[in-house]
PDB file of C-alpha atoms in Angstrom:
ATOM      1  CA  MET A   4      -8.558 -64.476  73.635  1.00  0.00           C
ATOM      2  CA  GLU A   5     -10.158 -61.611  71.862  1.00  0.00           C
ATOM      3  CA  GLU A   6     -11.722 -60.409  75.072  1.00  0.00           C
ATOM      4  CA  GLN A   7      -8.345 -60.268  76.783  1.00  0.00           C
ATOM      5  CA  LYS A   8      -6.931 -58.081  74.064  1.00  0.00           C
ATOM      6  CA  THR A   9      -9.738 -55.576  74.487  1.00  0.00           C
ATOM      7  CA  GLU A  10      -9.013 -55.400  78.179  1.00  0.00           C
ATOM      8  CA  GLU A  11      -5.380 -54.599  77.609  1.00  0.00           C
ATOM      9  CA  ILE A  12      -6.281 -51.683  75.432  1.00  0.00           C
ATOM     10  CA  HIS A  13      -8.461 -50.332  78.206  1.00  0.00           C
ATOM     11  CA  LYS A  14      -5.635 -50.586  80.682  1.00  0.00           C
ATOM     12  CA  SER A  15      -3.164 -48.703  78.581  1.00  0.00           C
ATOM     13  CA  ASP A  16      -5.779 -45.996  78.227  1.00  0.00           C
ATOM     14  CA  GLU A  17      -5.949 -45.663  81.961  1.00  0.00           C
ATOM     15  CA  VAL A  18      -2.204 -45.371  82.397  1.00  0.00           C
ATOM     16  CA  GLN A  19      -2.088 -41.924  80.827  1.00  0.00           C
ATOM     17  CA  GLU A  20      -4.528 -40.678  83.413  1.00  0.00           C
ATOM     18  CA  HIS A  21      -2.183 -38.506  85.470  1.00  0.00           C
ATOM     19  CA  LYS A  22      -1.080 -35.352  83.777  1.00  0.00           C
ATOM     20  CA  PRO A  23       0.798 -33.207  86.279  1.00  0.00           C
ATOM     21  CA  SER A  24       0.844 -30.167  84.021  1.00  0.00           C
ATOM     22  CA  GLY A  25      -2.736 -29.060  83.302  1.00  0.00           C
ATOM     23  CA  SER A  26      -5.101 -27.835  85.957  1.00  0.00           C
ATOM     24  CA  ARG A  27      -8.178 -29.294  84.248  1.00  0.00           C
ATOM     25  CA  ARG A  28      -9.313 -32.644  82.979  1.00  0.00           C
ATOM     26  CA  ASP A  29     -12.142 -33.242  80.607  1.00  0.00           C
ATOM     27  CA  ASP A  30     -14.144 -35.297  83.094  1.00  0.00           C
ATOM     28  CA  ASN A  31     -15.274 -32.343  85.212  1.00  0.00           C
ATOM     29  CA  THR A  32     -12.263 -32.385  87.489  1.00  0.00           C
ATOM     30  CA  VAL A  33     -10.199 -29.346  88.443  1.00  0.00           C
ATOM     31  CA  PHE A  34      -6.706 -30.053  89.764  1.00  0.00           C
ATOM     32  CA  ILE A  35      -5.376 -27.358  92.063  1.00  0.00           C
ATOM     33  CA  GLY A  36      -1.847 -26.252  91.236  1.00  0.00           C
ATOM     34  CA  LYS A  37       0.338 -23.281  92.074  1.00  0.00           C
ATOM     35  CA  LYS A  38      -1.549 -20.644  90.117  1.00  0.00           C
ATOM     36  CA  GLY A  39      -3.756 -18.085  91.832  1.00  0.00           C
ATOM     37  CA  THR A  40      -6.917 -19.217  93.562  1.00  0.00           C
ATOM     38  CA  MET A  41      -9.246 -17.222  91.298  1.00  0.00           C
ATOM     39  CA  GLY A  42      -8.014 -19.050  88.190  1.00  0.00           C
ATOM     40  CA  TYR A  43      -9.293 -22.305  89.630  1.00  0.00           C
ATOM     41  CA  VAL A  44     -12.532 -20.663  90.742  1.00  0.00           C
ATOM     42  CA  LEU A  45     -13.019 -19.612  87.122  1.00  0.00           C
ATOM     43  CA  ALA A  46     -12.228 -23.150  85.916  1.00  0.00           C
ATOM     44  CA  VAL A  47     -14.938 -24.603  88.178  1.00  0.00           C
ATOM     45  CA  VAL A  48     -17.548 -22.013  87.195  1.00  0.00           C
ATOM     46  CA  THR A  49     -16.713 -22.547  83.503  1.00  0.00           C
ATOM     47  CA  GLN A  50     -17.273 -26.289  83.813  1.00  0.00           C
ATOM     48  CA  PHE A  51     -20.706 -25.658  85.292  1.00  0.00           C
ATOM     49  CA  ASN A  52     -21.499 -23.168  82.525  1.00  0.00           C
ATOM     50  CA  ASN A  53     -20.505 -25.836  79.989  1.00  0.00           C
ATOM     51  CA  GLY A  54     -23.203 -28.103  81.340  1.00  0.00           C
ATOM     52  CA  ALA A  55     -21.522 -30.087  84.125  1.00  0.00           C
ATOM     53  CA  GLU A  56     -23.843 -31.119  86.962  1.00  0.00           C
ATOM     54  CA  GLU A  57     -20.970 -31.942  89.305  1.00  0.00           C
ATOM     55  CA  VAL A  58     -17.393 -30.699  89.444  1.00  0.00           C
ATOM     56  CA  CYS A  59     -14.648 -32.418  91.419  1.00  0.00           C
ATOM     57  CA  VAL A  60     -11.830 -30.300  92.886  1.00  0.00           C
ATOM     58  CA  LYS A  61      -8.651 -32.238  93.705  1.00  0.00           C
ATOM     59  CA  ALA A  62      -5.469 -31.204  95.469  1.00  0.00           C
ATOM     60  CA  ARG A  63      -2.435 -32.668  97.192  1.00  0.00           C
ATOM     61  CA  GLY A  64      -0.186 -31.581 100.043  1.00  0.00           C
ATOM     62  CA  LYS A  65      -0.055 -27.886 100.898  1.00  0.00           C
ATOM     63  CA  LEU A  66      -2.450 -27.077  98.061  1.00  0.00           C
ATOM     64  CA  ILE A  67      -5.295 -28.737  99.965  1.00  0.00           C
ATOM     65  CA  SER A  68      -6.136 -25.462 101.704  1.00  0.00           C
ATOM     66  CA  ARG A  69      -6.336 -23.711  98.326  1.00  0.00           C
ATOM     67  CA  ALA A  70      -8.807 -26.368  97.140  1.00  0.00           C
ATOM     68  CA  VAL A  71     -11.036 -25.579 100.123  1.00  0.00           C
ATOM     69  CA  ASP A  72     -10.741 -21.836  99.350  1.00  0.00           C
ATOM     70  CA  VAL A  73     -11.766 -22.478  95.725  1.00  0.00           C
ATOM     71  CA  VAL A  74     -14.856 -24.451  96.721  1.00  0.00           C
ATOM     72  CA  GLU A  75     -15.870 -21.878  99.332  1.00  0.00           C
ATOM     73  CA  ILE A  76     -15.466 -18.957  96.927  1.00  0.00           C
ATOM     74  CA  VAL A  77     -17.440 -20.748  94.194  1.00  0.00           C
ATOM     75  CA  ARG A  78     -20.226 -21.474  96.613  1.00  0.00           C
ATOM     76  CA  HIS A  79     -20.426 -18.134  98.363  1.00  0.00           C
ATOM     77  CA  ARG A  80     -19.623 -15.678  95.617  1.00  0.00           C
ATOM     78  CA  PHE A  81     -20.646 -17.244  92.303  1.00  0.00           C
ATOM     79  CA  MET A  82     -23.088 -20.089  92.831  1.00  0.00           C
ATOM     80  CA  PRO A  83     -25.069 -19.628  96.038  1.00  0.00           C
ATOM     81  CA  GLU A  84     -27.394 -22.464  95.011  1.00  0.00           C
ATOM     82  CA  ALA A  85     -24.562 -25.010  94.665  1.00  0.00           C
ATOM     83  CA  LYS A  86     -24.119 -27.756  97.235  1.00  0.00           C
ATOM     84  CA  ILE A  87     -21.027 -29.455  98.534  1.00  0.00           C
ATOM     85  CA  GLY A  88     -21.191 -33.189  97.926  1.00  0.00           C
ATOM     86  CA  ALA A  89     -18.783 -35.825  99.191  1.00  0.00           C
ATOM     87  CA  ILE A  90     -15.427 -34.737 100.595  1.00  0.00           C
ATOM     88  CA  ASN A  91     -12.810 -37.480 100.621  1.00  0.00           C
ATOM     89  CA  ILE A  92      -9.263 -37.474 101.919  1.00  0.00           C
ATOM     90  CA  SER A  93      -6.584 -40.046 101.225  1.00  0.00           C
ATOM     91  CA  THR A  94      -2.835 -40.622 101.165  1.00  0.00           C
ATOM     92  CA  GLU A  95      -0.868 -40.961  97.931  1.00  0.00           C
ATOM     93  CA  GLU A  96       2.653 -42.246  97.571  1.00  0.00           C
ATOM     94  CA  LEU A  97       4.806 -40.201  95.246  1.00  0.00           C
ATOM     95  CA  THR A  98       8.152 -41.377  93.901  1.00  0.00           C
ATOM     96  CA  SER A  99      10.530 -38.474  93.504  1.00  0.00           C
ATOM     97  CA  GLU A 100      13.229 -38.245  90.833  1.00  0.00           C
ATOM     98  CA  ASP A 101      15.921 -39.836  93.005  1.00  0.00           C
ATOM     99  CA  GLY A 102      13.672 -42.848  93.654  1.00  0.00           C
ATOM    100  CA  SER A 103      12.731 -42.023  97.247  1.00  0.00           C
ATOM    101  CA  LYS A 104       9.085 -42.350  98.210  1.00  0.00           C
ATOM    102  CA  ASN A 105       7.034 -39.702  99.939  1.00  0.00           C
ATOM    103  CA  LYS A 106       3.574 -39.936 101.291  1.00  0.00           C
ATOM    104  CA  VAL A 107       1.337 -36.975 100.670  1.00  0.00           C
ATOM    105  CA  SER A 108      -2.245 -36.282 101.719  1.00  0.00           C
ATOM    106  CA  SER A 109      -4.836 -35.517  99.093  1.00  0.00           C
ATOM    107  CA  ILE A 110      -8.381 -34.201  99.040  1.00  0.00           C
ATOM    108  CA  GLU A 111     -11.297 -34.497  96.660  1.00  0.00           C
ATOM    109  CA  LEU A 112     -14.243 -32.112  97.013  1.00  0.00           C
ATOM    110  CA  LYS A 113     -17.390 -32.418  94.942  1.00  0.00           C
ATOM    111  CA  ILE A 114     -19.626 -29.463  94.156  1.00  0.00           C
ATOM    112  CA  GLN A 115     -23.092 -30.032  92.759  1.00  0.00           C
ATOM    113  CA  LYS A 116     -25.162 -27.525  90.801  1.00  0.00           C
TER     114      LYS A 116
ATOM    115  CA  MET B  19     -37.445  -4.964 127.012  1.00  0.00           C
ATOM    116  CA  GLU B  20     -36.271  -7.647 129.369  1.00  0.00           C
ATOM    117  CA  GLU B  21     -36.114 -10.175 126.580  1.00  0.00           C
ATOM    118  CA  GLN B  22     -33.825  -7.931 124.602  1.00  0.00           C
ATOM    119  CA  LYS B  23     -31.412  -7.725 127.474  1.00  0.00           C
ATOM    120  CA  THR B  24     -31.176 -11.505 127.759  1.00  0.00           C
ATOM    121  CA  GLU B  25     -30.360 -11.728 124.102  1.00  0.00           C
ATOM    122  CA  GLU B  26     -27.523  -9.304 124.468  1.00  0.00           C
ATOM    123  CA  ILE B  27     -25.977 -11.375 127.203  1.00  0.00           C
ATOM    124  CA  HIS B  28     -26.078 -14.394 124.943  1.00  0.00           C
ATOM    125  CA  LYS B  29     -24.319 -12.520 122.232  1.00  0.00           C
ATOM    126  CA  SER B  30     -21.498 -11.375 124.410  1.00  0.00           C
ATOM    127  CA  ASP B  31     -21.038 -14.968 125.562  1.00  0.00           C
ATOM    128  CA  GLU B  32     -20.553 -16.089 122.024  1.00  0.00           C
ATOM    129  CA  VAL B  33     -17.919 -13.507 121.330  1.00  0.00           C
ATOM    130  CA  GLN B  34     -15.398 -15.127 123.646  1.00  0.00           C
ATOM    131  CA  GLU B  35     -15.718 -18.443 121.844  1.00  0.00           C
ATOM    132  CA  HIS B  36     -12.530 -18.248 119.818  1.00  0.00           C
ATOM    133  CA  LYS B  37      -9.316 -18.832 121.670  1.00  0.00           C
ATOM    134  CA  PRO B  38      -6.479 -18.686 119.190  1.00  0.00           C
ATOM    135  CA  SER B  39      -3.852 -19.875 121.665  1.00  0.00           C
ATOM    136  CA  GLY B  40      -4.551 -23.446 122.771  1.00  0.00           C
ATOM    137  CA  SER B  41      -4.455 -26.404 120.426  1.00  0.00           C
ATOM    138  CA  ARG B  42      -7.016 -28.450 122.363  1.00  0.00           C
ATOM    139  CA  ARG B  43     -10.437 -28.003 123.835  1.00  0.00           C
ATOM    140  CA  ASP B  44     -11.989 -30.238 126.410  1.00  0.00           C
ATOM    141  CA  ASP B  45     -14.822 -31.402 124.142  1.00  0.00           C
ATOM    142  CA  ASN B  46     -12.729 -33.872 122.098  1.00  0.00           C
ATOM    143  CA  THR B  47     -11.620 -31.235 119.638  1.00  0.00           C
ATOM    144  CA  VAL B  48      -8.052 -30.717 118.463  1.00  0.00           C
ATOM    145  CA  PHE B  49      -7.305 -27.313 116.937  1.00  0.00           C
ATOM    146  CA  ILE B  50      -4.441 -27.357 114.474  1.00  0.00           C
ATOM    147  CA  GLY B  51      -1.900 -24.598 115.035  1.00  0.00           C
ATOM    148  CA  LYS B  52       1.653 -23.913 113.956  1.00  0.00           C
ATOM    149  CA  LYS B  53       3.358 -26.660 115.945  1.00  0.00           C
ATOM    150  CA  GLY B  54       4.649 -29.799 114.264  1.00  0.00           C
ATOM    151  CA  THR B  55       2.188 -32.245 112.773  1.00  0.00           C
ATOM    152  CA  MET B  56       3.150 -35.108 115.107  1.00  0.00           C
ATOM    153  CA  GLY B  57       2.192 -33.091 118.187  1.00  0.00           C
ATOM    154  CA  TYR B  58      -1.391 -32.925 116.948  1.00  0.00           C
ATOM    155  CA  VAL B  59      -1.335 -36.603 115.983  1.00  0.00           C
ATOM    156  CA  LEU B  60      -0.366 -37.344 119.570  1.00  0.00           C
ATOM    157  CA  ALA B  61      -3.147 -35.064 120.858  1.00  0.00           C
ATOM    158  CA  VAL B  62      -5.742 -37.001 118.837  1.00  0.00           C
ATOM    159  CA  VAL B  63      -4.446 -40.428 119.883  1.00  0.00           C
ATOM    160  CA  THR B  64      -4.363 -39.286 123.534  1.00  0.00           C
ATOM    161  CA  GLN B  65      -8.003 -38.212 123.384  1.00  0.00           C
ATOM    162  CA  PHE B  66      -8.967 -41.653 122.089  1.00  0.00           C
ATOM    163  CA  ASN B  67      -6.894 -43.330 124.812  1.00  0.00           C
ATOM    164  CA  ASN B  68      -8.728 -41.190 127.383  1.00  0.00           C
ATOM    165  CA  GLY B  69     -12.009 -42.713 126.286  1.00  0.00           C
ATOM    166  CA  ALA B  70     -13.246 -40.480 123.484  1.00  0.00           C
ATOM    167  CA  GLU B  71     -15.309 -42.248 120.825  1.00  0.00           C
ATOM    168  CA  GLU B  72     -14.991 -39.407 118.344  1.00  0.00           C
ATOM    169  CA  VAL B  73     -12.372 -36.695 117.950  1.00  0.00           C
ATOM    170  CA  CYS B  74     -12.884 -33.563 115.863  1.00  0.00           C
ATOM    171  CA  VAL B  75      -9.863 -31.969 114.154  1.00  0.00           C
ATOM    172  CA  LYS B  76     -10.327 -28.303 113.216  1.00  0.00           C
ATOM    173  CA  ALA B  77      -8.150 -25.935 111.216  1.00  0.00           C
ATOM    174  CA  ARG B  78      -8.303 -22.651 109.372  1.00  0.00           C
ATOM    175  CA  GLY B  79      -6.538 -21.171 106.359  1.00  0.00           C
ATOM    176  CA  LYS B  80      -3.199 -22.632 105.353  1.00  0.00           C
ATOM    177  CA  LEU B  81      -3.311 -25.031 108.293  1.00  0.00           C
ATOM    178  CA  ILE B  82      -6.124 -26.991 106.629  1.00  0.00           C
ATOM    179  CA  SER B  83      -3.622 -29.212 104.834  1.00  0.00           C
ATOM    180  CA  ARG B  84      -1.926 -29.999 108.142  1.00  0.00           C
ATOM    181  CA  ALA B  85      -5.289 -31.062 109.579  1.00  0.00           C
ATOM    182  CA  VAL B  86      -5.700 -33.535 106.710  1.00  0.00           C
ATOM    183  CA  ASP B  87      -2.151 -34.819 107.321  1.00  0.00           C
ATOM    184  CA  VAL B  88      -2.923 -35.329 111.015  1.00  0.00           C
ATOM    185  CA  VAL B  89      -6.072 -37.332 110.291  1.00  0.00           C
ATOM    186  CA  GLU B  90      -4.326 -39.439 107.644  1.00  0.00           C
ATOM    187  CA  ILE B  91      -1.369 -40.214 109.924  1.00  0.00           C
ATOM    188  CA  VAL B  92      -3.654 -41.138 112.832  1.00  0.00           C
ATOM    189  CA  ARG B  93      -5.636 -43.448 110.621  1.00  0.00           C
ATOM    190  CA  HIS B  94      -2.788 -45.114 108.750  1.00  0.00           C
ATOM    191  CA  ARG B  95      -0.070 -45.310 111.354  1.00  0.00           C
ATOM    192  CA  PHE B  96      -1.729 -45.430 114.770  1.00  0.00           C
ATOM    193  CA  MET B  97      -5.363 -46.465 114.512  1.00  0.00           C
ATOM    194  CA  PRO B  98      -5.975 -48.591 111.411  1.00  0.00           C
ATOM    195  CA  GLU B  99      -9.441 -49.460 112.681  1.00  0.00           C
ATOM    196  CA  ALA B 100     -10.532 -45.803 112.960  1.00  0.00           C
ATOM    197  CA  LYS B 101     -12.980 -44.350 110.467  1.00  0.00           C
ATOM    198  CA  ILE B 102     -13.306 -40.869 109.046  1.00  0.00           C
ATOM    199  CA  GLY B 103     -16.720 -39.417 109.805  1.00  0.00           C
ATOM    200  CA  ALA B 104     -18.165 -36.177 108.490  1.00  0.00           C
ATOM    201  CA  ILE B 105     -15.856 -33.654 106.839  1.00  0.00           C
ATOM    202  CA  ASN B 106     -17.236 -30.127 106.757  1.00  0.00           C
ATOM    203  CA  ILE B 107     -15.828 -26.973 105.250  1.00  0.00           C
ATOM    204  CA  SER B 108     -16.975 -23.426 105.877  1.00  0.00           C
ATOM    205  CA  THR B 109     -15.931 -19.797 105.750  1.00  0.00           C
ATOM    206  CA  GLU B 110     -15.226 -17.736 108.873  1.00  0.00           C
ATOM    207  CA  GLU B 111     -14.908 -13.981 109.067  1.00  0.00           C
ATOM    208  CA  LEU B 112     -12.007 -12.820 111.181  1.00  0.00           C
ATOM    209  CA  THR B 113     -11.575  -9.264 112.381  1.00  0.00           C
ATOM    210  CA  SER B 114      -7.932  -8.313 112.537  1.00  0.00           C
ATOM    211  CA  GLU B 115      -6.449  -5.872 115.032  1.00  0.00           C
ATOM    212  CA  ASP B 116      -6.865  -2.848 112.752  1.00  0.00           C
ATOM    213  CA  GLY B 117     -10.564  -3.625 112.351  1.00  0.00           C
ATOM    214  CA  SER B 118     -10.431  -4.974 108.793  1.00  0.00           C
ATOM    215  CA  LYS B 119     -12.318  -8.152 108.066  1.00  0.00           C
ATOM    216  CA  ASN B 120     -10.882 -11.193 106.365  1.00  0.00           C
ATOM    217  CA  LYS B 121     -12.633 -14.300 105.218  1.00  0.00           C
ATOM    218  CA  VAL B 122     -10.850 -17.544 105.860  1.00  0.00           C
ATOM    219  CA  SER B 123     -11.785 -21.115 104.990  1.00  0.00           C
ATOM    220  CA  SER B 124     -12.013 -23.683 107.729  1.00  0.00           C
ATOM    221  CA  ILE B 125     -12.317 -27.451 107.941  1.00  0.00           C
ATOM    222  CA  GLU B 126     -13.655 -29.877 110.512  1.00  0.00           C
ATOM    223  CA  LEU B 127     -12.763 -33.553 110.256  1.00  0.00           C
ATOM    224  CA  LYS B 128     -14.248 -36.187 112.520  1.00  0.00           C
ATOM    225  CA  ILE B 129     -12.471 -39.431 113.337  1.00  0.00           C
ATOM    226  CA  GLN B 130     -14.357 -42.281 114.957  1.00  0.00           C
ATOM    227  CA  LYS B 131     -12.813 -45.119 116.916  1.00  0.00           C
TER     228      LYS B 131
END
């Protein structure tokens, strides 16, 4: 019984995972939003300067191309020694305010120091 | 001297490589342009139906997100058994009509039957 309780606490921790507002998360992930490309480039470089070995850049929908721009600018202009790791694409289902569901593509690009 | 001449011929061959007009090339590649997403989905599925084992979807700039959409729709709606192969990103330098140079990100996604 005690074990089960512990598990529930873990789950409720996970639920808060998605924060649509911020562009950064503490676990070395940069979420691409509607701000300028260079802001996200700076966010990635900062994470590396703070000791991260790998940074994950995520984006959805039309912002996918901005995510690719960010990774390319980081690699070519600021960190020529960095390598691109796994690139994954997937489909997410978003529920809009009126309850209708929309499918949207997403991308995840990993950059390694 | 003769060697140098041969090299120049090679170079001028390479220059014609980029055709911005067509959306397809004969070597199992689908170039994403400004038409609707479903047209490119159809182009990919057609190439597989014509016997291709692998189709490469390429896009540049803002059209990168459409390329990801195309691959995701092919995989989820038309060919559930297909797998995503290598995904590569790079930067291309385009020379515009007035001679100025612009860098643009590009993506290449491979789908395997």
